[in-house]
């Protein structure tokens, strides 16, 4: 585990509201309880529960969203989540979140995202590189002769499967407006038992036509028609791919669409029975592009180092293979070539330091 922490890592599938520290959630619940809005003892055991089915996970998100509704809290959780990933030696993070409108808090999708940006800017434990355009901030920072730790943070705006076509289009428009502010793509997520692919398709086609990269939660539950329609859309990446059958694997492999793999999430939600039967092994053996991710580090009490450590033990991979797997993620990030080049240098330096 210690070795997995020391290795530089790339996180491409992390939901902001799923990555909150338990201690912060408990604190927020206590504050709301003091105001009489909730009964803190009712929610404490829900927050601390470890095993959750997929449908329970979405109930948990409804609770989390009650605790994180105002701008100040969105800023706070963003700052903490980035600091936690940086402390785990994540050097490049694509953080995804669903822009939310909440009239009672005077919150628009835009102001929600501004609160997220505020959180990113307020990180001071590490240096944050937020945008491909702000090149001046990209030089390595030397502080008293030692280089400060740095994390690249890019944002993906999520469309929730509960949203209407118009709301989804609004999110894509916002992503386009915020391209110079670190937004690099669109995600489709939310409860896979809800909603229809045709509802989001106009927004996703719009994003694609505007050149925004797209990642889709695909095959988290069995739904062959939707899985095939999603693959036919040719997204830049997909997340999960748990409930694929022979035909879907063939299409995925022939199209070489990279897969974001979230081992702990899949096991905890029982979308995969156990780690020994996880599709990671087959995809890895077939040399299919894949990247290990956390999904919801807070909700599933995990970290990216923990996911690597799990893969190391479960699939019998050596340290060198693990390092090369982490490094290969560079090829599938949504940021530009300059960032890719800089990440290659970071991994090359670390390769020598770790002595592989
Ligand atoms: C599908 C998921 C998810 O956007 O409010 N989300 N969607 N499958 C999953 N696997 C367990 N985990 C998280 O973060 C929380 C939102 O991310 C999506 C859900 O829409 C959830 O409400 P944000 O920051």
mmCIF file of C-alpha atoms and ligand atoms in Angstrom:
data_model
loop_
_atom_site.group_PDB
_atom_site.id
_atom_site.type_symbol
_atom_site.label_atom_id
_atom_site.label_comp_id
_atom_site.label_asym_id
_atom_site.label_seq_id
_atom_site.Cartn_x
_atom_site.Cartn_y
_atom_site.Cartn_z
ATOM 1 C CA UNK A 1 0.000 0.000 0.000
ATOM 2 C CA UNK A 2 2.801 2.413 0.942
ATOM 3 C CA UNK A 3 4.414 1.766 -2.416
ATOM 4 C CA UNK A 4 1.110 2.442 -4.210
ATOM 5 C CA UNK A 5 0.871 5.774 -2.383
ATOM 6 C CA UNK A 6 4.416 6.736 -3.401
ATOM 7 C CA UNK A 7 3.684 6.146 -7.109
ATOM 8 C CA UNK A 8 2.275 9.087 -9.169
ATOM 9 C CA UNK A 9 -1.295 8.379 -10.238
ATOM 10 C CA UNK A 10 -3.966 9.697 -12.594
ATOM 11 C CA UNK A 11 -7.617 9.798 -11.486
ATOM 12 C CA UNK A 12 -10.174 10.063 -14.276
ATOM 13 C CA UNK A 13 -13.429 8.917 -12.644
ATOM 14 C CA UNK A 14 -14.165 10.737 -9.382
ATOM 15 C CA UNK A 15 -17.536 12.309 -8.504
ATOM 16 C CA UNK A 16 -17.149 15.400 -6.320
ATOM 17 C CA UNK A 17 -20.084 14.682 -3.999
ATOM 18 C CA UNK A 18 -19.050 11.025 -3.745
ATOM 19 C CA UNK A 19 -15.529 11.916 -2.619
ATOM 20 C CA UNK A 20 -16.330 13.925 0.529
ATOM 21 C CA UNK A 21 -14.616 12.989 3.815
ATOM 22 C CA UNK A 22 -16.920 11.241 6.317
ATOM 23 C CA UNK A 23 -15.772 13.727 8.972
ATOM 24 C CA UNK A 24 -16.996 16.638 6.823
ATOM 25 C CA UNK A 25 -20.346 14.956 6.149
ATOM 26 C CA UNK A 26 -20.814 14.361 9.891
ATOM 27 C CA UNK A 27 -19.954 17.983 10.617
ATOM 28 C CA UNK A 28 -22.391 19.245 7.975
ATOM 29 C CA UNK A 29 -25.109 16.928 9.342
ATOM 30 C CA UNK A 30 -24.523 18.269 12.862
ATOM 31 C CA UNK A 31 -24.831 21.869 11.605
ATOM 32 C CA UNK A 32 -28.099 21.144 9.810
ATOM 33 C CA UNK A 33 -29.361 19.272 12.838
ATOM 34 C CA UNK A 34 -28.685 22.332 15.031
ATOM 35 C CA UNK A 35 -30.862 24.352 12.652
ATOM 36 C CA UNK A 36 -33.565 21.712 13.064
ATOM 37 C CA UNK A 37 -33.508 20.796 9.351
ATOM 38 C CA UNK A 38 -32.568 17.143 9.977
ATOM 39 C CA UNK A 39 -32.091 14.777 12.914
ATOM 40 C CA UNK A 40 -28.347 14.196 13.053
ATOM 41 C CA UNK A 41 -28.588 10.794 14.803
ATOM 42 C CA UNK A 42 -30.815 9.568 11.927
ATOM 43 C CA UNK A 43 -28.188 10.310 9.295
ATOM 44 C CA UNK A 44 -24.975 9.461 11.182
ATOM 45 C CA UNK A 45 -25.362 5.702 10.781
ATOM 46 C CA UNK A 46 -26.266 6.167 7.099
ATOM 47 C CA UNK A 47 -23.044 8.139 6.533
ATOM 48 C CA UNK A 48 -20.899 5.573 8.372
ATOM 49 C CA UNK A 49 -22.476 2.502 6.740
ATOM 50 C CA UNK A 50 -19.960 0.582 4.645
ATOM 51 C CA UNK A 51 -21.922 -1.796 2.417
ATOM 52 C CA UNK A 52 -24.458 -0.232 0.134
ATOM 53 C CA UNK A 53 -26.358 -1.715 -2.771
ATOM 54 C CA UNK A 54 -26.472 0.340 -5.968
ATOM 55 C CA UNK A 55 -29.936 1.703 -5.148
ATOM 56 C CA UNK A 56 -28.838 2.557 -1.580
ATOM 57 C CA UNK A 57 -25.888 4.463 -3.036
ATOM 58 C CA UNK A 58 -28.281 6.764 -4.896
ATOM 59 C CA UNK A 59 -30.320 7.311 -1.719
ATOM 60 C CA UNK A 60 -27.030 8.221 -0.048
ATOM 61 C CA UNK A 61 -26.386 10.807 -2.781
ATOM 62 C CA UNK A 62 -29.803 12.355 -2.141
ATOM 63 C CA UNK A 63 -28.773 12.727 1.505
ATOM 64 C CA UNK A 64 -25.328 14.114 0.621
ATOM 65 C CA UNK A 65 -26.949 16.665 -1.696
ATOM 66 C CA UNK A 66 -29.151 17.855 1.203
ATOM 67 C CA UNK A 67 -25.953 18.445 3.218
ATOM 68 C CA UNK A 68 -24.055 20.254 0.445
ATOM 69 C CA UNK A 69 -26.634 22.647 -1.029
ATOM 70 C CA UNK A 70 -25.035 26.054 -0.493
ATOM 71 C CA UNK A 71 -22.152 27.701 -2.353
ATOM 72 C CA UNK A 72 -19.901 27.854 0.709
ATOM 73 C CA UNK A 73 -20.164 24.102 1.270
ATOM 74 C CA UNK A 74 -19.558 23.313 -2.409
ATOM 75 C CA UNK A 75 -16.370 25.405 -2.196
ATOM 76 C CA UNK A 76 -15.286 23.636 0.992
ATOM 77 C CA UNK A 77 -15.808 20.089 -0.281
ATOM 78 C CA UNK A 78 -14.025 20.857 -3.564
ATOM 79 C CA UNK A 79 -10.975 22.164 -1.701
ATOM 80 C CA UNK A 80 -10.864 19.153 0.626
ATOM 81 C CA UNK A 81 -11.372 16.587 -2.136
ATOM 82 C CA UNK A 82 -8.483 18.030 -4.168
ATOM 83 C CA UNK A 83 -6.230 18.111 -1.105
ATOM 84 C CA UNK A 84 -7.065 14.460 -0.377
ATOM 85 C CA UNK A 85 -6.265 13.334 -3.922
ATOM 86 C CA UNK A 86 -3.010 15.335 -3.886
ATOM 87 C CA UNK A 87 -2.040 13.771 -0.534
ATOM 88 C CA UNK A 88 -2.510 10.370 -2.198
ATOM 89 C CA UNK A 89 -0.007 11.402 -4.901
ATOM 90 C CA UNK A 90 -2.594 11.875 -7.625
ATOM 91 C CA UNK A 91 -0.794 14.158 -10.084
ATOM 92 C CA UNK A 92 -3.662 14.639 -12.542
ATOM 93 C CA UNK A 93 -7.317 14.644 -11.493
ATOM 94 C CA UNK A 94 -10.383 14.872 -13.694
ATOM 95 C CA UNK A 95 -13.052 15.722 -11.147
ATOM 96 C CA UNK A 96 -16.638 15.385 -12.314
ATOM 97 C CA UNK A 97 -19.698 17.014 -10.843
ATOM 98 C CA UNK A 98 -23.324 17.684 -11.763
ATOM 99 C CA UNK A 99 -24.006 21.447 -11.987
ATOM 100 C CA UNK A 100 -27.064 22.024 -9.793
ATOM 101 C CA UNK A 101 -29.764 24.635 -9.806
ATOM 102 C CA UNK A 102 -31.322 25.385 -6.427
ATOM 103 C CA UNK A 103 -33.603 28.425 -6.415
ATOM 104 C CA UNK A 104 -34.024 28.417 -2.616
ATOM 105 C CA UNK A 105 -30.249 28.989 -2.241
ATOM 106 C CA UNK A 106 -30.019 31.415 -5.178
ATOM 107 C CA UNK A 107 -27.944 28.808 -6.963
ATOM 108 C CA UNK A 108 -27.757 28.430 -10.745
ATOM 109 C CA UNK A 109 -25.738 25.789 -12.583
ATOM 110 C CA UNK A 110 -23.224 28.540 -13.368
ATOM 111 C CA UNK A 111 -22.945 29.769 -9.757
ATOM 112 C CA UNK A 112 -22.590 26.145 -8.559
ATOM 113 C CA UNK A 113 -19.600 25.757 -10.903
ATOM 114 C CA UNK A 114 -18.184 29.084 -9.759
ATOM 115 C CA UNK A 115 -18.290 27.756 -6.188
ATOM 116 C CA UNK A 116 -16.375 24.681 -7.411
ATOM 117 C CA UNK A 117 -13.765 26.918 -9.075
ATOM 118 C CA UNK A 118 -13.502 28.942 -5.886
ATOM 119 C CA UNK A 119 -12.752 25.716 -4.023
ATOM 120 C CA UNK A 120 -10.026 24.789 -6.513
ATOM 121 C CA UNK A 121 -8.460 28.237 -6.246
ATOM 122 C CA UNK A 122 -8.498 28.109 -2.455
ATOM 123 C CA UNK A 123 -6.334 24.977 -2.276
ATOM 124 C CA UNK A 124 -3.045 25.976 -0.709
ATOM 125 C CA UNK A 125 -1.557 22.681 0.456
ATOM 126 C CA UNK A 126 -0.327 22.043 -3.120
ATOM 127 C CA UNK A 127 0.086 23.947 -6.362
ATOM 128 C CA UNK A 128 -2.930 23.504 -8.641
ATOM 129 C CA UNK A 129 -2.772 23.712 -12.430
ATOM 130 C CA UNK A 130 -6.340 24.379 -13.529
ATOM 131 C CA UNK A 131 -6.277 25.307 -17.153
ATOM 132 C CA UNK A 132 -4.534 24.471 -20.414
ATOM 133 C CA UNK A 133 -4.724 28.180 -21.286
ATOM 134 C CA UNK A 134 -3.070 29.676 -18.219
ATOM 135 C CA UNK A 135 0.391 28.656 -19.383
ATOM 136 C CA UNK A 136 2.245 31.018 -17.050
ATOM 137 C CA UNK A 137 1.059 28.978 -14.072
ATOM 138 C CA UNK A 138 2.547 25.862 -15.618
ATOM 139 C CA UNK A 139 6.237 26.349 -14.899
ATOM 140 C CA UNK A 140 7.499 24.090 -12.075
ATOM 141 C CA UNK A 141 7.321 26.092 -8.874
ATOM 142 C CA UNK A 142 10.521 26.365 -6.933
ATOM 143 C CA UNK A 143 10.066 27.320 -3.306
ATOM 144 C CA UNK A 144 13.201 27.836 -1.191
ATOM 145 C CA UNK A 145 15.088 25.608 -3.570
ATOM 146 C CA UNK A 146 12.580 22.727 -3.380
ATOM 147 C CA UNK A 147 9.867 22.071 -5.917
ATOM 148 C CA UNK A 148 6.325 22.360 -4.507
ATOM 149 C CA UNK A 149 3.990 19.427 -5.002
ATOM 150 C CA UNK A 150 1.611 20.023 -7.902
ATOM 151 C CA UNK A 151 -1.677 18.575 -9.081
ATOM 152 C CA UNK A 152 -3.359 19.170 -12.436
ATOM 153 C CA UNK A 153 -7.119 19.492 -11.940
ATOM 154 C CA UNK A 154 -9.554 19.416 -14.833
ATOM 155 C CA UNK A 155 -13.354 19.321 -14.635
ATOM 156 C CA UNK A 156 -16.011 17.212 -16.309
ATOM 157 C CA UNK A 157 -19.606 18.416 -16.110
ATOM 158 C CA UNK A 158 -22.012 15.567 -15.414
ATOM 159 C CA UNK A 159 -25.479 15.194 -16.835
ATOM 160 C CA UNK A 160 -27.689 13.360 -14.315
ATOM 161 C CA UNK A 161 -29.963 10.699 -15.817
ATOM 162 C CA UNK A 162 -32.889 12.380 -13.997
ATOM 163 C CA UNK A 163 -32.466 15.529 -16.102
ATOM 164 C CA UNK A 164 -34.545 16.631 -19.101
ATOM 165 C CA UNK A 165 -33.090 17.164 -22.570
ATOM 166 C CA UNK A 166 -33.115 20.937 -22.058
ATOM 167 C CA UNK A 167 -31.374 20.720 -18.685
ATOM 168 C CA UNK A 168 -28.731 18.448 -20.252
ATOM 169 C CA UNK A 169 -28.201 20.932 -23.105
ATOM 170 C CA UNK A 170 -27.830 23.709 -20.534
ATOM 171 C CA UNK A 171 -24.999 21.726 -18.901
ATOM 172 C CA UNK A 172 -23.216 21.302 -22.236
ATOM 173 C CA UNK A 173 -23.574 25.046 -22.940
ATOM 174 C CA UNK A 174 -22.073 25.770 -19.530
ATOM 175 C CA UNK A 175 -19.178 23.385 -20.229
ATOM 176 C CA UNK A 176 -18.477 25.229 -23.491
ATOM 177 C CA UNK A 177 -18.561 28.598 -21.700
ATOM 178 C CA UNK A 178 -16.115 27.280 -19.109
ATOM 179 C CA UNK A 179 -13.619 25.645 -21.481
ATOM 180 C CA UNK A 180 -10.968 28.208 -20.556
ATOM 181 C CA UNK A 181 -11.587 27.595 -16.862
ATOM 182 C CA UNK A 182 -10.537 23.973 -16.691
ATOM 183 C CA UNK A 183 -13.636 22.197 -18.048
ATOM 184 C CA UNK A 184 -12.492 19.499 -20.464
ATOM 185 C CA UNK A 185 -15.506 17.266 -21.041
ATOM 186 C CA UNK A 186 -18.951 15.888 -20.322
ATOM 187 C CA UNK A 187 -20.033 12.850 -18.301
ATOM 188 C CA UNK A 188 -23.360 11.054 -18.253
ATOM 189 C CA UNK A 189 -24.092 9.533 -14.846
ATOM 190 C CA UNK A 190 -26.788 9.008 -12.227
ATOM 191 C CA UNK A 191 -29.015 6.097 -11.288
ATOM 192 C CA UNK A 192 -28.751 3.677 -14.249
ATOM 193 C CA UNK A 193 -32.247 2.378 -13.533
ATOM 194 C CA UNK A 194 -33.706 5.768 -14.425
ATOM 195 C CA UNK A 195 -34.089 7.623 -17.719
ATOM 196 C CA UNK A 196 -33.712 6.901 -21.414
ATOM 197 C CA UNK A 197 -30.680 7.236 -23.689
ATOM 198 C CA UNK A 198 -32.745 9.239 -26.246
ATOM 199 C CA UNK A 199 -33.343 11.963 -23.626
ATOM 200 C CA UNK A 200 -29.607 12.822 -23.338
ATOM 201 C CA UNK A 201 -28.642 12.110 -26.935
ATOM 202 C CA UNK A 202 -29.366 15.651 -28.303
ATOM 203 C CA UNK A 203 -27.144 17.197 -25.594
ATOM 204 C CA UNK A 204 -24.390 14.624 -26.161
ATOM 205 C CA UNK A 205 -24.537 15.092 -29.964
ATOM 206 C CA UNK A 206 -24.274 18.837 -29.375
ATOM 207 C CA UNK A 207 -21.209 18.350 -27.138
ATOM 208 C CA UNK A 208 -19.638 16.041 -29.714
ATOM 209 C CA UNK A 209 -20.235 18.522 -32.558
ATOM 210 C CA UNK A 210 -18.593 21.235 -30.469
ATOM 211 C CA UNK A 211 -15.540 19.020 -29.919
ATOM 212 C CA UNK A 212 -16.081 18.329 -26.207
ATOM 213 C CA UNK A 213 -14.828 14.877 -25.158
ATOM 214 C CA UNK A 214 -17.451 12.622 -23.570
ATOM 215 C CA UNK A 215 -17.412 9.787 -21.055
ATOM 216 C CA UNK A 216 -20.519 7.705 -20.376
ATOM 217 C CA UNK A 217 -21.497 5.505 -17.432
ATOM 218 C CA UNK A 218 -22.177 2.422 -19.484
ATOM 219 C CA UNK A 219 -23.447 -1.013 -18.502
ATOM 220 C CA UNK A 220 -23.636 -0.504 -14.734
ATOM 221 C CA UNK A 221 -26.845 -2.551 -14.947
ATOM 222 C CA UNK A 222 -27.873 -5.015 -17.672
ATOM 223 C CA UNK A 223 -29.406 -3.063 -20.568
ATOM 224 C CA UNK A 224 -28.097 -4.443 -23.840
ATOM 225 C CA UNK A 225 -29.993 -2.010 -26.063
ATOM 226 C CA UNK A 226 -28.632 1.021 -24.227
ATOM 227 C CA UNK A 227 -25.079 -0.360 -24.019
ATOM 228 C CA UNK A 228 -24.971 -0.950 -27.788
ATOM 229 C CA UNK A 229 -26.461 2.503 -28.490
ATOM 230 C CA UNK A 230 -23.836 4.086 -26.212
ATOM 231 C CA UNK A 231 -20.962 2.244 -27.911
ATOM 232 C CA UNK A 232 -22.386 3.185 -31.304
ATOM 233 C CA UNK A 233 -22.133 6.843 -30.181
ATOM 234 C CA UNK A 234 -18.308 6.359 -29.920
ATOM 235 C CA UNK A 235 -17.648 8.178 -26.628
ATOM 236 C CA UNK A 236 -13.973 8.974 -25.827
ATOM 237 C CA UNK A 237 -14.218 6.806 -22.675
ATOM 238 C CA UNK A 238 -16.772 4.787 -20.734
ATOM 239 C CA UNK A 239 -17.094 4.055 -17.020
ATOM 240 C CA UNK A 240 -17.770 0.647 -15.395
ATOM 241 C CA UNK A 241 -18.796 -1.790 -18.199
ATOM 242 C CA UNK A 242 -19.971 -4.289 -15.565
ATOM 243 C CA UNK A 243 -22.917 -5.916 -17.313
ATOM 244 C CA UNK A 244 -21.527 -6.516 -20.790
ATOM 245 C CA UNK A 245 -22.225 -9.690 -22.765
ATOM 246 C CA UNK A 246 -20.162 -11.254 -25.551
ATOM 247 C CA UNK A 247 -21.499 -8.973 -28.291
ATOM 248 C CA UNK A 248 -20.875 -5.793 -26.268
ATOM 249 C CA UNK A 249 -17.300 -6.878 -25.396
ATOM 250 C CA UNK A 250 -16.592 -7.492 -29.082
ATOM 251 C CA UNK A 251 -17.854 -4.040 -30.078
ATOM 252 C CA UNK A 252 -15.993 -2.333 -27.202
ATOM 253 C CA UNK A 253 -12.733 -4.065 -28.056
ATOM 254 C CA UNK A 254 -13.008 -3.427 -31.784
ATOM 255 C CA UNK A 255 -13.629 0.281 -31.114
ATOM 256 C CA UNK A 256 -10.833 0.358 -28.475
ATOM 257 C CA UNK A 257 -12.879 2.638 -26.202
ATOM 258 C CA UNK A 258 -10.936 3.115 -22.939
ATOM 259 C CA UNK A 259 -12.676 1.883 -19.771
ATOM 260 C CA UNK A 260 -12.576 3.590 -16.367
ATOM 261 C CA UNK A 261 -12.491 0.699 -13.874
ATOM 262 C CA UNK A 262 -13.745 1.206 -10.311
ATOM 263 C CA UNK A 263 -13.033 -2.071 -8.470
ATOM 264 C CA UNK A 264 -14.217 -1.242 -4.932
ATOM 265 C CA UNK A 265 -17.352 0.529 -6.186
ATOM 266 C CA UNK A 266 -18.312 -2.446 -8.376
ATOM 267 C CA UNK A 267 -17.765 -4.975 -5.583
ATOM 268 C CA UNK A 268 -19.505 -2.910 -2.876
ATOM 269 C CA UNK A 269 -22.566 -2.269 -5.042
ATOM 270 C CA UNK A 270 -22.533 -5.939 -6.127
ATOM 271 C CA UNK A 271 -22.571 -5.053 -9.822
ATOM 272 C CA UNK A 272 -19.658 -7.543 -9.921
ATOM 273 C CA UNK A 273 -19.816 -10.580 -7.625
ATOM 274 C CA UNK A 274 -16.154 -10.563 -6.541
ATOM 275 C CA UNK A 275 -12.816 -9.176 -7.599
ATOM 276 C CA UNK A 276 -11.650 -12.561 -9.053
ATOM 277 C CA UNK A 277 -14.369 -12.404 -11.705
ATOM 278 C CA UNK A 278 -13.884 -8.720 -12.486
ATOM 279 C CA UNK A 279 -13.502 -7.825 -16.179
ATOM 280 C CA UNK A 280 -10.275 -5.929 -15.333
ATOM 281 C CA UNK A 281 -8.360 -9.206 -15.812
ATOM 282 C CA UNK A 282 -9.655 -9.898 -19.319
ATOM 283 C CA UNK A 283 -9.310 -6.287 -20.508
ATOM 284 C CA UNK A 284 -5.793 -6.078 -19.098
ATOM 285 C CA UNK A 285 -4.782 -9.357 -20.764
ATOM 286 C CA UNK A 286 -6.253 -8.160 -24.073
ATOM 287 C CA UNK A 287 -4.210 -4.971 -23.780
ATOM 288 C CA UNK A 288 -7.427 -2.961 -23.928
ATOM 289 C CA UNK A 289 -7.011 0.661 -22.743
ATOM 290 C CA UNK A 290 -8.154 0.941 -19.134
ATOM 291 C CA UNK A 291 -7.574 3.102 -16.106
ATOM 292 C CA UNK A 292 -8.105 2.384 -12.408
ATOM 293 C CA UNK A 293 -10.324 4.937 -10.644
ATOM 294 C CA UNK A 294 -12.095 5.469 -7.315
ATOM 295 C CA UNK A 295 -15.625 6.511 -8.435
ATOM 296 C CA UNK A 296 -16.687 7.754 -4.979
ATOM 297 C CA UNK A 297 -13.737 7.645 -2.578
ATOM 298 C CA UNK A 298 -15.878 8.925 0.320
ATOM 299 C CA UNK A 299 -18.960 6.773 -0.187
ATOM 300 C CA UNK A 300 -16.866 3.610 -0.692
ATOM 301 C CA UNK A 301 -14.111 4.483 1.820
ATOM 302 C CA UNK A 302 -11.328 4.032 -0.698
ATOM 303 C CA UNK A 303 -8.447 5.932 -2.318
ATOM 304 C CA UNK A 304 -6.715 5.569 -5.669
ATOM 305 C CA UNK A 305 -3.706 3.974 -3.949
ATOM 306 C CA UNK A 306 -6.098 1.483 -2.396
ATOM 307 C CA UNK A 307 -7.498 0.623 -5.849
ATOM 308 C CA UNK A 308 -3.957 -0.011 -7.165
ATOM 309 C CA UNK A 309 -3.120 -2.044 -4.111
ATOM 310 C CA UNK A 310 -6.258 -4.118 -4.618
ATOM 311 C CA UNK A 311 -5.366 -4.765 -8.274
ATOM 312 C CA UNK A 312 -1.802 -5.641 -7.310
ATOM 313 C CA UNK A 313 -2.991 -8.353 -4.930
ATOM 314 C CA UNK A 314 -6.057 -9.573 -6.805
ATOM 315 C CA UNK A 315 -4.526 -9.902 -10.273
ATOM 316 C CA UNK A 316 -0.949 -10.787 -9.327
ATOM 317 C CA UNK A 317 0.586 -7.813 -11.122
ATOM 318 C CA UNK A 318 4.096 -6.669 -10.253
ATOM 319 C CA UNK A 319 5.088 -3.141 -9.292
ATOM 320 C CA UNK A 320 6.475 -2.424 -12.737
ATOM 321 C CA UNK A 321 3.179 -3.441 -14.389
ATOM 322 C CA UNK A 322 1.257 -1.271 -11.905
ATOM 323 C CA UNK A 323 3.469 1.706 -12.642
ATOM 324 C CA UNK A 324 3.092 1.239 -16.407
ATOM 325 C CA UNK A 325 -0.690 0.925 -15.993
ATOM 326 C CA UNK A 326 -0.802 4.214 -14.069
ATOM 327 C CA UNK A 327 1.416 5.864 -16.677
ATOM 328 C CA UNK A 328 -0.705 4.629 -19.609
ATOM 329 C CA UNK A 329 -3.634 6.665 -18.293
ATOM 330 C CA UNK A 330 -1.863 9.732 -19.741
ATOM 331 C CA UNK A 331 -2.972 8.573 -23.203
ATOM 332 C CA UNK A 332 -6.672 8.836 -22.333
ATOM 333 C CA UNK A 333 -6.896 12.082 -20.343
ATOM 334 C CA UNK A 334 -9.046 14.853 -21.817
ATOM 335 C CA UNK A 335 -6.487 17.667 -21.309
ATOM 336 C CA UNK A 336 -4.235 18.767 -24.180
ATOM 337 C CA UNK A 337 -0.895 17.527 -25.510
ATOM 338 C CA UNK A 338 1.161 19.963 -23.484
ATOM 339 C CA UNK A 339 -0.206 18.551 -20.212
ATOM 340 C CA UNK A 340 0.327 15.010 -21.538
ATOM 341 C CA UNK A 341 3.985 15.877 -22.212
ATOM 342 C CA UNK A 342 4.425 17.281 -18.716
ATOM 343 C CA UNK A 343 2.832 14.201 -17.154
ATOM 344 C CA UNK A 344 5.171 11.947 -19.144
ATOM 345 C CA UNK A 345 8.095 13.825 -17.600
ATOM 346 C CA UNK A 346 6.647 13.445 -14.093
ATOM 347 C CA UNK A 347 6.295 9.681 -14.584
ATOM 348 C CA UNK A 348 9.751 9.344 -16.153
ATOM 349 C CA UNK A 349 11.359 11.130 -13.181
ATOM 350 C CA UNK A 350 9.406 9.038 -10.722
ATOM 351 C CA UNK A 351 10.309 5.798 -12.559
ATOM 352 C CA UNK A 352 13.992 6.517 -11.900
ATOM 353 C CA UNK A 353 13.362 7.640 -8.300
ATOM 354 C CA UNK A 354 11.300 4.564 -7.367
ATOM 355 C CA UNK A 355 14.045 2.443 -8.917
ATOM 356 C CA UNK A 356 11.981 0.178 -11.171
HETATM 357 C C1 LIG B 1 -23.693 6.453 -11.574
HETATM 358 C C2 LIG B 1 -22.906 7.967 -10.044
HETATM 359 C C3 LIG B 1 -22.206 6.938 -9.363
HETATM 360 O O1 LIG B 1 -22.205 15.043 -9.398
HETATM 361 O O2 LIG B 1 -23.239 15.598 -7.199
HETATM 362 N N1 LIG B 1 -22.684 9.104 -9.381
HETATM 363 N N2 LIG B 1 -23.636 7.716 -11.131
HETATM 364 N N3 LIG B 1 -23.072 5.425 -10.978
HETATM 365 C C4 LIG B 1 -22.312 5.616 -9.873
HETATM 366 N N4 LIG B 1 -21.745 4.515 -9.285
HETATM 367 C C5 LIG B 1 -21.824 4.183 -7.942
HETATM 368 N N5 LIG B 1 -21.554 7.496 -8.336
HETATM 369 C C6 LIG B 1 -21.854 8.830 -8.365
HETATM 370 O O3 LIG B 1 -21.678 13.620 -7.412
HETATM 371 C C7 LIG B 1 -22.676 12.685 -7.061
HETATM 372 C C8 LIG B 1 -23.412 12.226 -8.289
HETATM 373 O O4 LIG B 1 -22.554 11.458 -9.140
HETATM 374 C C9 LIG B 1 -23.282 10.414 -9.777
HETATM 375 C C10 LIG B 1 -24.719 10.512 -9.289
HETATM 376 O O5 LIG B 1 -25.468 11.278 -10.221
HETATM 377 C C11 LIG B 1 -24.577 11.274 -7.979
HETATM 378 O O6 LIG B 1 -25.742 11.973 -7.622
HETATM 379 P P1 LIG B 1 -22.009 15.112 -7.918
HETATM 380 O O7 LIG B 1 -20.786 15.897 -7.531
#
